[in-house]
mmCIF file of C-alpha atoms in Angstrom:
data_model
loop_
_atom_site.group_PDB
_atom_site.id
_atom_site.type_symbol
_atom_site.label_atom_id
_atom_site.label_comp_id
_atom_site.label_asym_id
_atom_site.label_seq_id
_atom_site.Cartn_x
_atom_site.Cartn_y
_atom_site.Cartn_z
ATOM 1 C CA MET A 1 11.015 -26.060 13.297
ATOM 2 C CA SER A 2 12.485 -24.366 16.352
ATOM 3 C CA SER A 3 11.481 -21.023 17.779
ATOM 4 C CA LEU A 4 13.484 -18.411 19.616
ATOM 5 C CA ASN A 5 11.992 -16.594 22.591
ATOM 6 C CA ILE A 6 13.779 -13.518 23.893
ATOM 7 C CA ASP A 7 12.671 -11.508 26.914
ATOM 8 C CA TYR A 8 13.174 -7.792 26.383
ATOM 9 C CA ASP A 9 12.950 -4.991 28.885
ATOM 10 C CA GLU A 10 10.420 -2.354 27.827
ATOM 11 C CA ASP A 11 13.198 0.038 26.737
ATOM 12 C CA GLN A 12 14.820 -2.693 24.592
ATOM 13 C CA ARG A 13 11.700 -3.627 22.635
ATOM 14 C CA TRP A 14 12.159 -3.675 18.871
ATOM 15 C CA VAL A 15 10.141 -1.040 17.022
ATOM 16 C CA PRO A 16 9.937 -1.102 13.214
ATOM 17 C CA THR A 17 11.090 2.049 11.438
ATOM 18 C CA HIS A 18 10.082 1.206 7.855
ATOM 19 C CA VAL A 19 7.605 -0.947 5.982
ATOM 20 C CA GLN A 20 8.310 -2.296 2.500
ATOM 21 C CA VAL A 21 5.380 -2.829 0.131
ATOM 22 C CA THR A 22 5.288 -4.725 -3.164
ATOM 23 C CA VAL A 23 2.462 -3.941 -5.594
ATOM 24 C CA LEU A 24 1.913 -7.168 -7.513
ATOM 25 C CA ARG A 25 -1.200 -6.939 -9.676
ATOM 26 C CA GLY A 26 -4.782 -5.773 -10.004
ATOM 27 C CA ARG A 27 -7.760 -8.097 -10.451
ATOM 28 C CA GLY A 28 -11.452 -7.562 -11.076
ATOM 29 C CA LEU A 29 -11.016 -4.001 -12.328
ATOM 30 C CA ARG A 30 -13.827 -2.266 -14.189
ATOM 31 C CA ALA A 31 -13.063 -1.241 -17.757
ATOM 32 C CA LYS A 32 -13.395 2.530 -18.153
ATOM 33 C CA GLY A 33 -12.263 2.910 -21.771
ATOM 34 C CA LYS A 34 -14.442 2.603 -24.860
ATOM 35 C CA HIS A 35 -12.580 -0.566 -25.959
ATOM 36 C CA GLY A 36 -13.198 -2.462 -22.714
ATOM 37 C CA THR A 37 -9.834 -1.631 -21.124
ATOM 38 C CA SER A 38 -8.301 1.080 -18.954
ATOM 39 C CA ASP A 39 -4.990 2.825 -18.426
ATOM 40 C CA VAL A 40 -4.379 1.952 -14.775
ATOM 41 C CA TYR A 41 -2.027 2.803 -11.940
ATOM 42 C CA THR A 42 -2.162 2.412 -8.203
ATOM 43 C CA ILE A 43 -1.461 4.811 -5.339
ATOM 44 C CA ILE A 44 -0.455 3.498 -1.929
ATOM 45 C CA GLN A 45 -0.582 5.811 1.062
ATOM 46 C CA VAL A 46 0.812 5.288 4.555
ATOM 47 C CA GLY A 47 0.163 8.327 6.729
ATOM 48 C CA LYS A 48 0.983 11.320 4.539
ATOM 49 C CA GLU A 49 3.499 9.512 2.335
ATOM 50 C CA LYS A 50 2.298 8.305 -1.079
ATOM 51 C CA TYR A 51 3.706 6.071 -3.788
ATOM 52 C CA SER A 52 2.328 5.816 -7.323
ATOM 53 C CA THR A 53 3.097 2.976 -9.736
ATOM 54 C CA CYS A 54 3.696 3.483 -13.426
ATOM 55 C CA VAL A 55 0.652 3.659 -15.718
ATOM 56 C CA LEU A 56 -0.126 0.433 -17.579
ATOM 57 C CA GLU A 57 -2.123 1.153 -20.718
ATOM 58 C CA LYS A 58 -5.121 -0.690 -22.150
ATOM 59 C CA THR A 59 -5.547 -3.456 -19.569
ATOM 60 C CA THR A 60 -7.902 -4.728 -16.878
ATOM 61 C CA VAL A 61 -5.370 -7.222 -15.472
ATOM 62 C CA PRO A 62 -2.282 -5.104 -14.665
ATOM 63 C CA GLU A 63 0.921 -6.600 -13.235
ATOM 64 C CA TRP A 64 3.354 -4.119 -11.690
ATOM 65 C CA LYS A 65 5.731 -6.002 -9.354
ATOM 66 C CA GLU A 66 6.938 -2.613 -8.056
ATOM 67 C CA GLU A 67 8.394 -2.091 -4.576
ATOM 68 C CA CYS A 68 8.358 0.938 -2.312
ATOM 69 C CA SER A 69 9.242 1.716 1.294
ATOM 70 C CA PHE A 70 7.555 3.961 3.857
ATOM 71 C CA GLU A 71 9.065 5.376 7.036
ATOM 72 C CA LEU A 72 7.137 4.716 10.250
ATOM 73 C CA LEU A 73 7.570 7.431 12.858
ATOM 74 C CA PRO A 74 7.711 6.570 16.586
ATOM 75 C CA ALA A 75 4.841 7.421 18.964
ATOM 76 C CA GLY A 76 6.543 10.568 20.239
ATOM 77 C CA TRP A 77 6.635 12.012 16.724
ATOM 78 C CA GLY A 78 2.899 11.934 16.082
ATOM 79 C CA ARG A 79 2.257 8.500 14.582
ATOM 80 C CA GLY A 80 2.283 5.914 17.342
ATOM 81 C CA ARG A 81 0.769 3.135 15.302
ATOM 82 C CA ILE A 82 0.991 2.091 11.716
ATOM 83 C CA PRO A 83 -1.934 3.927 10.086
ATOM 84 C CA PRO A 84 -4.495 2.087 7.968
ATOM 85 C CA ARG A 85 -3.214 1.138 4.554
ATOM 86 C CA GLU A 86 -5.025 2.237 1.475
ATOM 87 C CA GLN A 87 -4.527 1.328 -2.144
ATOM 88 C CA ARG A 88 -6.352 3.027 -4.975
ATOM 89 C CA LEU A 89 -6.494 1.984 -8.589
ATOM 90 C CA GLY A 90 -7.319 4.666 -11.103
ATOM 91 C CA PRO A 91 -7.477 5.230 -14.844
ATOM 92 C CA ASP A 92 -4.842 7.483 -16.361
ATOM 93 C CA GLY A 93 -5.601 11.173 -15.996
ATOM 94 C CA ASP A 94 -8.390 10.876 -13.422
ATOM 95 C CA ALA A 95 -8.181 11.496 -9.706
ATOM 96 C CA PRO A 96 -8.264 8.044 -8.059
ATOM 97 C CA GLY A 97 -11.147 8.918 -5.753
ATOM 98 C CA ALA A 98 -13.256 10.490 -8.492
ATOM 99 C CA HIS A 99 -13.389 7.831 -11.191
ATOM 100 C CA GLY A 100 -11.222 5.020 -9.869
ATOM 101 C CA THR A 101 -11.516 1.492 -11.172
ATOM 102 C CA GLY A 102 -10.990 -0.063 -7.738
ATOM 103 C CA ARG A 103 -9.978 0.533 -4.151
ATOM 104 C CA VAL A 104 -8.583 -1.562 -1.316
ATOM 105 C CA SER A 105 -8.454 -0.379 2.274
ATOM 106 C CA GLY A 106 -7.985 -2.148 5.569
ATOM 107 C CA PRO A 107 -6.440 -1.954 9.013
ATOM 108 C CA SER A 108 -2.736 -2.518 9.429
ATOM 109 C CA ARG A 109 -1.574 -4.680 12.273
ATOM 110 C CA ASP A 110 0.992 -3.666 14.828
ATOM 111 C CA PRO A 111 3.919 -6.061 15.129
ATOM 112 C CA PRO A 112 3.522 -8.748 17.780
ATOM 113 C CA GLY A 113 5.007 -7.956 21.133
#
């Protein structure tokens, strides 16, 4: 495999403007319903933008395969770095933070360069 190295001046450096996210599935979710299942969805938030998947009913192993895109604003516009990513999984009708069935959160990495 070959690699390509390009030297950029500081003003020519590539800066991402969008990030695309694919929500694949949920695993290890707690059942919240009386029949051992839940109606689940997920909310992804980058900065102040949010995306919510469709609600999948009566499951603890949801598969969404849904895609969404978030705009990343440059440093001069208030968000210099990609903020931490957060994904919440919640039962239908409940606020995700209040009675959620799961939550994933972690630091995002800046692109190499």
